[in-house]
Short mmCIF file of C-alpha atoms in Angstrom, two decimals:
data_model
loop_
_atom_site.label_atom_id
_atom_site.label_comp_id
_atom_site.label_asym_id
_atom_site.label_seq_id
_atom_site.Cartn_x
_atom_site.Cartn_y
_atom_site.Cartn_z
CA MET A 506 57.39 -25.36 47.53
CA ALA A 507 57.64 -28.31 45.16
CA ILE A 508 55.15 -31.13 45.70
CA GLU A 509 56.55 -34.65 45.77
CA LYS A 510 53.90 -37.25 45.02
CA SER A 511 53.93 -40.90 46.03
CA THR A 512 54.32 -43.27 43.09
CA GLY A 513 52.50 -46.14 44.82
CA TYR A 514 53.75 -48.75 47.27
CA THR A 515 53.09 -51.95 45.29
CA GLU A 516 53.57 -52.92 41.67
CA THR A 517 49.85 -52.68 40.94
CA GLU A 518 49.60 -49.30 42.69
CA ARG A 519 52.50 -47.96 40.62
CA LYS A 520 50.78 -49.08 37.44
CA LEU A 521 47.57 -47.40 38.56
CA ALA A 522 49.46 -44.19 39.34
CA LYS A 523 50.98 -44.07 35.85
CA LEU A 524 47.63 -44.65 34.18
CA CYS A 525 45.94 -41.97 36.28
CA ASP A 526 48.74 -39.48 35.62
CA THR A 527 47.68 -39.70 31.97
CA THR A 528 43.91 -39.80 32.43
CA PHE A 529 43.63 -37.12 35.12
CA LEU A 530 47.00 -35.44 34.49
CA LYS A 531 49.74 -35.23 37.10
CA LEU A 532 48.29 -32.22 38.84
CA TRP A 533 44.97 -33.81 39.78
CA SER A 534 45.99 -37.40 40.64
CA TYR A 535 47.66 -38.43 43.94
CA PRO A 536 48.52 -41.95 45.16
CA ASN A 537 48.36 -42.94 48.83
CA PRO A 538 46.63 -39.95 50.50
CA TYR A 539 46.24 -39.98 54.28
CA LYS A 540 43.48 -39.16 56.77
CA LYS A 541 43.84 -37.18 59.98
CA ASP A 542 44.35 -40.45 61.91
CA THR A 543 47.46 -41.09 59.73
CA LYS A 544 45.79 -44.06 58.00
CA GLU A 545 45.48 -44.24 54.22
CA LEU A 546 42.28 -42.81 52.79
CA CYS A 547 42.53 -44.86 49.59
CA ASP A 548 45.20 -46.07 47.18
CA LEU A 549 44.75 -43.10 44.84
CA ILE A 550 42.58 -40.01 44.76
CA ALA A 551 41.91 -37.84 41.72
CA VAL A 552 40.08 -34.54 42.10
CA PHE A 553 38.85 -32.25 39.35
CA GLU A 554 36.38 -29.49 40.22
CA ASN A 555 33.51 -31.21 42.10
CA LYS A 556 34.37 -34.72 40.88
CA ILE A 557 36.21 -37.06 43.27
CA PHE A 558 37.60 -40.41 42.09
CA LEU A 559 38.62 -42.81 44.88
CA PHE A 560 40.60 -45.88 43.80
CA PHE A 561 41.09 -48.97 45.96
CA ASP A 562 43.70 -51.36 44.58
CA ARG A 563 43.98 -54.86 46.04
CA GLU A 564 45.83 -57.95 44.89
CA SER A 565 44.87 -61.30 46.45
CA ARG A 566 46.80 -64.53 45.84
CA LYS A 567 44.02 -66.92 46.93
CA PHE A 568 44.10 -68.65 43.52
CA ASP A 569 47.81 -69.50 43.59
CA ASN A 570 47.10 -73.11 44.63
CA LEU A 571 46.16 -74.74 41.32
CA GLU A 572 44.80 -77.84 43.09
CA GLY A 573 42.53 -75.98 45.49
CA ASP A 574 38.73 -76.06 45.51
CA ILE A 575 37.73 -73.27 43.10
CA ASN A 576 34.53 -72.41 44.99
CA VAL A 577 36.37 -72.06 48.31
CA GLN A 578 39.14 -70.04 46.69
CA TRP A 579 36.61 -67.77 45.00
CA LYS A 580 34.80 -66.98 48.24
CA ARG A 581 38.06 -66.17 50.00
CA TRP A 582 39.37 -64.11 47.10
CA HIS A 583 36.08 -62.25 46.73
CA LYS A 584 35.99 -61.36 50.43
CA ASN A 585 39.59 -60.16 50.43
CA ALA A 586 39.71 -58.33 47.10
CA ILE A 587 36.16 -56.98 46.79
CA GLU A 588 33.96 -57.22 49.90
CA ASN A 589 36.54 -55.70 52.24
CA GLN A 590 37.34 -53.00 49.70
CA ILE A 591 33.67 -52.04 49.34
CA ARG A 592 33.49 -51.42 53.09
CA THR A 593 36.71 -49.40 52.95
CA ALA A 594 35.34 -47.38 50.04
CA GLU A 595 32.13 -46.57 51.94
CA GLY A 596 34.21 -45.32 54.86
CA ALA A 597 36.38 -43.20 52.58
CA ARG A 598 33.31 -41.65 51.01
CA ARG A 599 31.96 -40.66 54.42
CA TYR A 600 35.33 -39.24 55.39
CA ILE A 601 35.47 -37.06 52.26
CA LEU A 602 32.01 -35.66 52.99
CA GLU A 603 32.88 -34.86 56.59
CA ASN A 604 36.61 -34.03 56.45
CA SER A 605 37.43 -32.84 52.95
CA ASP A 606 39.92 -30.31 54.35
CA LYS A 607 41.82 -32.95 56.33
CA ILE A 608 43.56 -34.97 53.63
CA TYR A 609 47.36 -35.18 53.41
CA LEU A 610 50.03 -36.47 51.02
CA ASP A 611 52.16 -37.94 53.83
CA SER A 612 51.50 -39.95 56.98
CA SER A 613 53.05 -37.25 59.17
CA LYS A 614 50.41 -34.78 57.90
CA THR A 615 52.96 -32.14 56.93
CA ILE A 616 51.85 -31.83 53.28
CA PRO A 617 48.17 -30.90 52.87
CA PHE A 618 46.31 -32.17 49.84
CA PRO A 619 46.94 -29.38 47.30
CA ILE A 620 43.62 -29.41 45.42
CA PRO A 621 40.72 -27.69 47.25
CA ILE A 622 37.69 -29.97 47.53
CA PRO A 623 34.33 -28.17 47.29
CA SER A 624 32.05 -28.49 50.30
CA GLU A 625 28.89 -28.84 48.19
CA ASN A 626 27.62 -30.71 45.13
CA LEU A 627 30.34 -33.34 45.31
CA ILE A 628 30.21 -36.27 42.92
CA ILE A 629 32.19 -39.17 44.39
CA TYR A 630 33.05 -42.30 42.39
CA ASN A 631 34.30 -45.36 44.28
CA ILE A 632 36.43 -47.60 42.08
CA ILE A 633 37.77 -50.97 43.19
CA ILE A 634 40.53 -52.68 41.25
CA ALA A 635 40.75 -56.37 42.08
CA HIS A 636 43.87 -58.28 41.01
CA GLY A 637 44.81 -61.93 41.19
CA ALA A 638 41.89 -63.73 39.50
CA ALA A 639 42.61 -63.38 35.78
CA GLU A 640 44.53 -66.63 35.25
CA ALA A 641 42.13 -68.66 37.41
CA CYS A 642 39.20 -67.14 35.51
CA LEU A 643 40.70 -68.25 32.19
CA ARG A 644 41.36 -71.75 33.53
CA PHE A 645 37.83 -72.05 34.85
CA SER A 646 36.15 -71.85 31.46
CA PRO A 647 37.46 -72.14 27.89
CA GLU A 648 34.63 -69.81 26.87
CA ASN A 649 36.22 -66.93 28.75
CA LEU A 650 38.07 -64.69 26.29
CA ASN A 651 39.94 -62.20 28.44
CA GLY A 652 39.99 -63.41 32.05
CA SER A 653 37.92 -60.49 33.32
CA LEU A 654 35.28 -60.61 36.04
CA ALA A 655 31.59 -60.86 35.19
CA ILE A 656 29.47 -58.23 36.95
CA THR A 657 25.78 -58.15 37.83
CA TYR A 658 24.07 -55.08 39.28
CA SER A 659 20.54 -55.40 40.60
CA LYS A 660 18.17 -53.23 42.63
CA ASN A 661 16.61 -56.17 44.43
CA GLU A 662 18.13 -58.54 46.96
CA LYS A 663 21.21 -60.45 45.84
CA LEU A 664 20.52 -63.61 43.90
CA ASN A 665 23.29 -65.33 45.91
CA LEU A 666 24.30 -67.47 42.97
CA ASN A 667 27.75 -68.08 44.44
CA PHE A 668 29.09 -68.54 40.94
CA PRO A 669 32.89 -68.22 40.62
CA PHE A 670 34.11 -65.07 38.87
CA LEU A 671 30.68 -63.42 38.95
CA VAL A 672 30.49 -60.34 41.20
CA GLU A 673 27.05 -59.28 42.42
CA LEU A 674 26.67 -55.59 43.25
CA ASP A 675 23.92 -53.32 44.53
CA SER A 676 22.61 -50.83 41.94
CA ASN A 677 21.41 -48.57 44.75
CA LYS A 678 24.94 -48.11 46.10
CA PRO A 679 27.04 -48.06 42.94
CA VAL A 680 30.67 -49.05 43.22
CA HIS A 681 32.74 -49.71 40.10
CA VAL A 682 34.79 -52.93 40.02
CA PHE A 683 37.64 -53.20 37.52
CA ASP A 684 40.22 -55.97 37.30
CA THR A 685 43.74 -56.60 36.00
CA VAL A 686 42.47 -57.13 32.46
CA ASN A 687 40.17 -54.17 31.95
CA LEU A 688 41.77 -51.49 34.17
CA GLU A 689 44.20 -50.55 31.44
CA ILE A 690 41.53 -50.76 28.73
CA ILE A 691 39.18 -48.43 30.61
CA LEU A 692 41.76 -45.82 31.58
CA LYS A 693 43.43 -45.79 28.16
CA GLU A 694 40.19 -45.59 26.19
CA LEU A 695 38.69 -42.98 28.55
CA ASP A 696 41.89 -41.04 29.08
CA THR A 697 40.55 -37.59 29.95
CA VAL A 698 38.63 -36.42 33.00
CA TYR A 699 35.65 -35.65 30.79
CA ASP A 700 35.55 -39.05 29.07
CA PHE A 701 36.10 -41.12 32.21
CA SER A 702 33.61 -39.21 34.36
CA LYS A 703 31.01 -39.18 31.58
CA TYR A 704 31.27 -42.98 31.27
CA LEU A 705 30.85 -43.52 35.02
CA SER A 706 27.98 -41.02 35.09
CA GLU A 707 26.14 -42.75 32.25
CA LYS A 708 26.76 -46.11 33.88
CA GLU A 709 25.27 -44.96 37.19
CA LYS A 710 22.34 -43.45 35.31
CA ALA A 711 21.74 -46.83 33.65
CA LEU A 712 21.87 -48.54 37.06
CA LYS A 713 18.96 -46.33 38.14
CA ASN A 714 16.99 -46.95 34.96
CA TYR A 715 17.22 -50.75 34.80
CA ASP A 716 16.32 -53.45 37.32
CA CYS A 717 19.39 -55.45 36.36
CA ILE A 718 22.53 -54.93 34.29
CA THR A 719 24.89 -57.83 33.71
CA TYR A 720 28.00 -58.17 31.60
CA CYS A 721 30.98 -60.47 31.21
CA GLY A 722 33.63 -57.82 31.75
CA GLU A 723 33.81 -54.05 32.23
CA GLU A 724 35.37 -53.81 28.78
CA ASP A 725 32.20 -55.30 27.29
CA LEU A 726 30.11 -52.62 28.99
CA LEU A 727 32.47 -50.01 27.56
CA ALA A 728 31.82 -51.41 24.07
CA ASN A 729 28.08 -51.00 24.65
CA TYR A 730 28.67 -47.40 25.75
CA PHE A 731 30.70 -46.57 22.64
CA GLN A 732 28.20 -48.24 20.31
CA ASN A 733 25.24 -46.27 21.64
CA PHE A 734 25.04 -42.62 20.67
CA ASP A 735 22.18 -40.22 21.31
CA SER A 736 22.42 -37.80 18.38
CA GLU A 737 19.79 -35.48 19.85
CA ASN A 738 21.71 -34.94 23.11
CA GLN A 739 25.12 -35.59 21.54
CA LYS A 740 26.33 -38.19 24.02
CA HIS A 741 27.07 -41.89 24.42
CA PHE A 742 24.89 -43.96 26.73
CA ILE A 743 24.47 -47.49 28.12
CA GLY A 744 21.45 -49.63 27.34
CA THR A 745 18.69 -48.86 24.86
CA LYS A 746 16.18 -46.14 24.01
CA ASP A 747 13.40 -48.75 24.28
CA LYS A 748 11.72 -47.77 27.56
CA SER A 749 9.94 -51.14 27.85
CA VAL A 750 13.26 -52.89 28.55
CA ASN A 751 14.15 -53.27 32.24
CA ILE A 752 17.11 -55.69 32.04
CA ILE A 753 20.33 -55.25 30.06
CA ALA A 754 22.63 -58.19 29.34
CA ILE A 755 25.89 -57.85 27.42
CA SER A 756 27.53 -61.01 26.14
CA GLU A 757 31.11 -62.23 26.24
CA GLY A 758 33.36 -60.77 23.55
CA ALA A 759 31.52 -57.50 22.92
CA TRP A 760 34.73 -55.55 23.46
CA ASN A 761 36.87 -57.92 21.37
CA SER A 762 34.50 -57.53 18.42
CA PHE A 763 34.39 -53.77 18.79
CA GLU A 764 38.17 -53.49 19.14
CA ASN A 765 38.61 -55.32 15.83
CA SER A 766 36.12 -53.12 13.99
CA SER A 767 37.14 -50.49 11.44
CA THR A 768 35.16 -47.95 13.46
CA TYR A 769 37.39 -48.44 16.50
CA LYS A 770 40.61 -48.46 14.48
CA GLN A 771 39.70 -45.23 12.68
CA ARG A 772 39.08 -43.51 15.99
CA LYS A 773 42.38 -44.71 17.49
CA GLU A 774 44.28 -43.53 14.45
CA ALA A 775 42.53 -40.17 14.41
CA ASN A 776 43.25 -39.60 18.13
CA LYS A 777 47.02 -39.98 17.79
CA ILE A 778 47.52 -36.31 16.95
CA SER A 779 45.82 -35.24 20.20
CA VAL A 780 49.04 -35.99 22.08
CA LEU A 781 50.05 -32.42 21.17
CA TRP A 782 47.35 -31.04 23.48
CA ASP A 783 48.24 -33.55 26.20
CA ASN A 784 51.92 -32.61 26.08
CA LEU A 785 51.11 -28.94 26.61
CA LEU A 786 49.08 -29.86 29.68
CA GLN A 787 51.53 -32.37 31.15
CA TYR A 788 54.53 -30.10 30.75
CA THR A 789 52.79 -27.22 32.48
CA THR A 790 51.26 -29.28 35.30
CA GLN A 791 54.70 -30.78 36.03
CA ASN A 792 56.07 -27.25 36.30
CA ALA A 793 53.29 -26.47 38.79
CA LEU A 794 54.24 -29.50 40.90
CA ASP A 795 57.92 -28.53 40.70
CA ASN A 796 57.03 -24.95 41.72
CA THR A 797 58.70 -23.57 38.59
CA LEU A 798 55.52 -22.27 36.95
CA LYS A 799 55.59 -18.50 36.45
CA GLY A 800 52.64 -16.15 36.36
CA ASN A 801 49.63 -15.45 38.54
CA GLY A 802 47.25 -18.20 37.42
CA ASN A 803 46.01 -20.21 40.40
CA ILE A 804 46.30 -23.59 38.79
CA PHE A 805 45.73 -25.64 41.96
CA LYS A 806 42.45 -23.87 42.66
CA GLY A 807 41.22 -24.42 39.12
CA GLU A 808 41.39 -20.77 38.10
CA SER A 809 43.69 -21.10 35.11
CA ALA A 810 43.88 -21.67 31.38
CA ILE A 811 45.36 -25.12 31.99
CA CYS A 812 42.32 -26.22 34.01
CA GLU A 813 40.06 -25.06 31.18
CA MET A 814 42.18 -26.91 28.63
CA ALA A 815 42.05 -30.09 30.73
CA LYS A 816 38.24 -30.13 30.51
CA GLU A 817 38.27 -30.94 26.80
CA PRO A 818 37.21 -34.48 25.79
CA ARG A 819 39.55 -36.66 23.77
CA PHE A 820 37.88 -36.16 20.40
CA PHE A 821 37.97 -32.39 20.80
CA ARG A 822 41.63 -32.46 21.83
CA ARG A 823 42.17 -34.22 18.50
CA THR A 824 40.49 -31.36 16.67
CA LEU A 825 42.36 -28.67 18.58
CA SER A 826 45.67 -30.44 17.90
CA GLU A 827 44.86 -30.69 14.22
CA LEU A 828 44.08 -26.97 14.05
CA MET A 829 47.26 -26.07 15.93
CA THR A 830 49.35 -28.30 13.66
CA ARG A 831 47.87 -26.70 10.55
CA ALA A 832 48.55 -23.24 11.96
CA ILE A 833 52.15 -24.17 12.80
CA GLU A 834 52.78 -25.63 9.35
CA GLY A 835 51.18 -22.62 7.66
CA PHE A 836 53.10 -19.96 9.60
CA PRO A 837 54.02 -17.24 7.08
CA GLY A 838 57.40 -15.86 6.06
CA ASP A 839 60.88 -17.29 5.68
CA GLY A 840 62.08 -16.67 9.24
CA THR A 841 64.10 -13.53 8.47
CA THR A 842 61.54 -10.95 9.58
CA LEU A 843 59.20 -10.31 12.47
CA MET A 844 55.99 -12.28 11.85
CA ARG A 845 52.92 -13.37 13.79
CA ASN A 846 49.97 -15.66 13.21
CA LEU A 847 46.70 -15.71 15.16
CA SER A 848 44.21 -18.59 15.11
CA ILE A 849 40.83 -18.70 16.85
CA MET A 850 39.90 -22.27 17.78
CA PRO A 851 36.61 -23.66 19.12
CA SER A 852 36.03 -25.51 22.37
CA TYR A 853 33.70 -28.39 23.16
CA TYR A 854 31.99 -25.92 25.49
CA LYS A 855 29.86 -23.32 23.73
CA ASP A 856 30.85 -20.41 25.98
CA LYS A 857 34.60 -20.88 25.51
CA VAL A 858 37.11 -20.23 22.72
CA TYR A 859 40.88 -20.57 22.27
CA VAL A 860 43.25 -17.93 20.91
CA PHE A 861 46.48 -19.43 19.52
CA LEU A 862 49.24 -16.89 18.92
CA GLN A 863 52.53 -17.73 17.23
CA LEU A 864 55.27 -15.13 17.14
CA HIS A 865 58.68 -15.07 15.46
CA ASP A 866 61.19 -12.32 16.13
CA PRO A 867 64.67 -12.98 14.66
CA ARG A 868 66.22 -9.85 16.24
CA ASP A 869 68.72 -10.10 19.08
CA LYS A 870 66.84 -9.55 22.31
CA ASP A 871 66.63 -10.31 26.02
CA TYR A 872 64.26 -13.27 25.77
CA ASP A 873 62.95 -13.38 29.36
CA ASN A 874 62.95 -9.67 30.18
CA GLU A 875 62.13 -8.07 26.84
CA TYR A 876 60.70 -10.46 24.25
CA ARG A 877 58.50 -12.69 26.38
CA PRO A 878 56.71 -9.86 28.24
CA LYS A 879 55.87 -8.37 24.82
CA ARG A 880 54.51 -11.71 23.64
CA GLN A 881 52.40 -11.97 26.78
CA ALA A 882 51.05 -8.45 26.24
CA LEU A 883 50.19 -9.28 22.62
CA LEU A 884 48.42 -12.46 23.73
CA GLU A 885 46.30 -10.55 26.22
CA ILE A 886 45.32 -8.01 23.58
CA ALA A 887 44.45 -10.83 21.17
CA CYS A 888 42.15 -12.37 23.79
CA GLY A 889 40.43 -9.05 24.47
CA VAL A 890 39.99 -8.35 20.76
CA THR A 891 38.51 -11.84 20.31
CA LYS A 892 35.92 -11.09 22.99
CA ASN A 893 35.05 -7.83 21.24
CA LYS A 894 34.73 -9.64 17.92
CA PHE A 895 32.78 -12.61 19.30
CA PRO A 896 30.84 -11.35 22.36
CA GLU A 897 29.02 -14.68 22.84
CA TYR A 898 32.12 -16.22 24.46
CA GLU A 899 32.50 -15.90 28.23
CA LYS A 900 35.91 -17.52 28.60
CA ILE A 901 38.84 -16.75 26.31
CA ILE A 902 41.90 -18.99 26.69
CA GLY A 903 45.10 -17.65 25.17
CA ILE A 904 48.03 -19.88 24.15
CA GLY A 905 51.19 -18.10 23.04
CA ILE A 906 54.36 -19.72 21.67
CA ASP A 907 57.36 -19.01 19.47
CA ALA A 908 56.64 -20.19 15.92
CA PRO A 909 57.93 -23.81 15.93
CA LYS A 910 58.58 -23.55 12.20
CA PHE A 911 61.60 -21.35 12.91
CA THR A 912 62.77 -22.33 16.39
CA GLN A 913 64.24 -25.45 17.99
CA THR A 914 63.25 -24.55 21.55
CA ASN A 915 60.07 -22.99 22.86
CA SER A 916 58.19 -21.59 25.80
CA GLU A 917 54.46 -21.27 26.38
CA ASP A 918 52.29 -18.54 27.79
CA PHE A 919 48.70 -19.17 28.88
CA ILE A 920 46.00 -16.64 29.68
CA LEU A 921 42.50 -17.15 31.03
CA LEU A 922 40.30 -14.17 30.33
CA ASN A 923 37.02 -14.42 32.24
CA ALA A 924 34.80 -12.24 30.08
CA LYS A 925 31.30 -12.96 31.33
CA ASP A 926 30.91 -9.41 32.60
CA TRP A 927 32.38 -7.38 29.74
CA SER A 928 31.96 -3.67 30.21
CA GLU A 929 31.97 -0.81 27.73
CA GLU A 930 35.27 0.20 29.30
CA ASP A 931 36.76 -3.21 28.44
CA ILE A 932 35.55 -2.94 24.87
CA LEU A 933 37.12 0.51 24.43
CA TYR A 934 40.38 -0.50 26.14
CA TYR A 935 41.10 -3.47 23.88
CA SER A 936 39.89 -1.64 20.79
CA ASP A 937 42.36 1.12 21.56
CA GLN A 938 45.20 -1.38 22.24
CA ASN A 939 44.49 -3.02 18.89
CA LYS A 940 44.72 0.15 16.75
CA ASN A 941 48.33 -0.37 15.73
CA ILE A 942 48.21 -4.21 15.86
CA ASN A 943 45.04 -4.93 13.89
CA PHE A 944 44.27 -8.40 15.26
CA LEU A 945 41.32 -9.93 13.37
CA GLU A 946 41.18 -6.93 11.01
CA THR A 947 43.16 -8.28 8.07
CA LYS A 948 41.38 -9.09 4.82
CA LYS A 949 43.32 -12.35 4.67
CA MET A 950 41.43 -13.73 7.68
CA THR A 951 39.56 -16.97 6.83
CA ARG A 952 36.77 -18.78 8.64
CA GLU A 953 35.66 -22.38 8.35
CA MET A 954 32.88 -24.55 9.72
CA LEU A 955 33.80 -27.86 11.35
CA THR A 956 31.82 -31.05 11.83
CA ILE A 957 33.42 -33.04 14.62
CA ARG A 958 32.61 -36.63 15.56
CA ASP A 959 34.08 -38.86 18.25
CA PHE A 960 34.08 -41.71 15.73
CA PRO A 961 35.20 -40.34 12.35
CA ASN A 962 33.11 -41.14 9.27
CA ASN A 963 30.59 -43.08 11.27
CA ALA A 964 27.16 -41.57 11.68
CA ASN A 965 25.38 -44.65 13.01
CA MET A 966 26.95 -46.67 15.82
CA SER A 967 23.79 -48.59 16.78
CA ASN A 968 24.61 -51.87 15.09
CA ARG A 969 24.19 -54.05 18.18
CA ARG A 970 21.50 -56.70 18.63
CA ARG A 971 19.09 -56.49 21.55
CA ILE A 972 17.64 -59.67 23.02
CA GLY A 973 13.85 -59.77 22.75
CA ARG A 974 11.78 -60.03 25.93
CA ASN A 975 10.30 -63.37 24.87
CA GLU A 976 13.50 -64.97 23.60
CA GLN A 977 15.31 -67.57 25.66
CA CYS A 978 17.81 -66.21 28.14
CA PRO A 979 21.46 -66.56 26.95
CA CYS A 980 22.41 -68.16 30.27
CA GLY A 981 21.14 -71.52 29.01
CA SER A 982 18.40 -71.98 31.59
CA GLY A 983 15.68 -72.27 28.97
CA LYS A 984 13.65 -69.54 30.65
CA LYS A 985 12.29 -66.53 28.84
CA TYR A 986 14.50 -63.45 28.85
CA LYS A 987 12.11 -61.29 30.88
CA ARG A 988 11.79 -63.94 33.61
CA CYS A 989 15.42 -64.95 33.98
CA CYS A 990 18.40 -63.67 35.94
CA ILE A 991 20.41 -63.12 32.76
CA ILE A 992 23.74 -64.58 33.82
CA PHE A 993 26.28 -65.45 31.16
CA LYS A 994 28.47 -68.49 31.73
CA LYS A 995 32.10 -67.65 32.20
#
């Protein structure tokens, strides 16, 4: 049965749904899910493996009166758009932990949530999107660049500063607050499950490590994340490696400066080609939702090649797309004879590898009943031969297509070969199947080593300045950095 998803009930919900369909892909992102009491669980839920993303979207018009008292309006807006949503988010989190099998796509509870939610080791991220304050925030201070909300997380009791457009949050109960300005920035810059979840994970790790983290907009925190790279552990992080620092403050405009840097622009340009990988995923996941996907891969339960492909981070999708493009352009022959081309491509994950098979057969044939089953059989053999050739890989993902160089239309076949337990019988079977095919036996086979970076041609991203513990706090109080609240004026 085809699955019809909600597209959101309000304009802001519809925008959120479109963004999440790209970041999490259509198969793993669902607006307006319902609980067993027929009330909405949240405004959007995205589920991938053990990671749950709960979004709460709220627009408040408390700032529409331009002549109103800004402090009164702020308190009312904050209560409506943030405080109430935090309570709702806490309730939704509890519900997920207690009733993960009782979530529905419709209020009548006739369509169960299609993605199984694990009962253990869940990682739940609560994300609040607060709309309606951007223009008022810009009017409040000429120093504000984007109109985004300032955020302060602390482990101690709230400072109760009651400062307009500054949101105080508890580091011990992390909830992520985005706004109209930075929602699109965050979800477009972190537009894979891996990249988005890694950012939230590193942010929550920083909240545990520091007594206080304050910044003038979520986009500025994102800039800090991108500019910090741990080469030893090969990951971005928030904050500093200096363990003596217990407070992190990020100033206004950090994102604007980063966005205008050559480093950022090179990365954006380099990532454009990765749309090839995304298109393969989106096309197939839409077929799964439409119930037109053929084969025996259990894509909704995560046991499929598509799920494995969706795990790749953005920079590795770029690399995979580049390798596929090169293979497509270099396909041999002139299109008049039967030809094939096999490429073995790496994954971000060390135990996984991709097998990319292109096939061109110009003979008249029954495409669906004769040609395609043969292509699928060849792809399976190629995956098995790859395991024999490179026994260190535990997952082999096969991608089979007609050579685009010589065809206007195409179809795709995907295979997931779980090869952790690879027996002597398996080795002999695929060796025997390969006798007349000779995959990976040709003398023309070439191998190359790749060095892949998230930010191309940029080995050192740590060009930020850290405020010294004995310098004056940037908030203008005149107090020393280590003794002050570290609040930046909006």
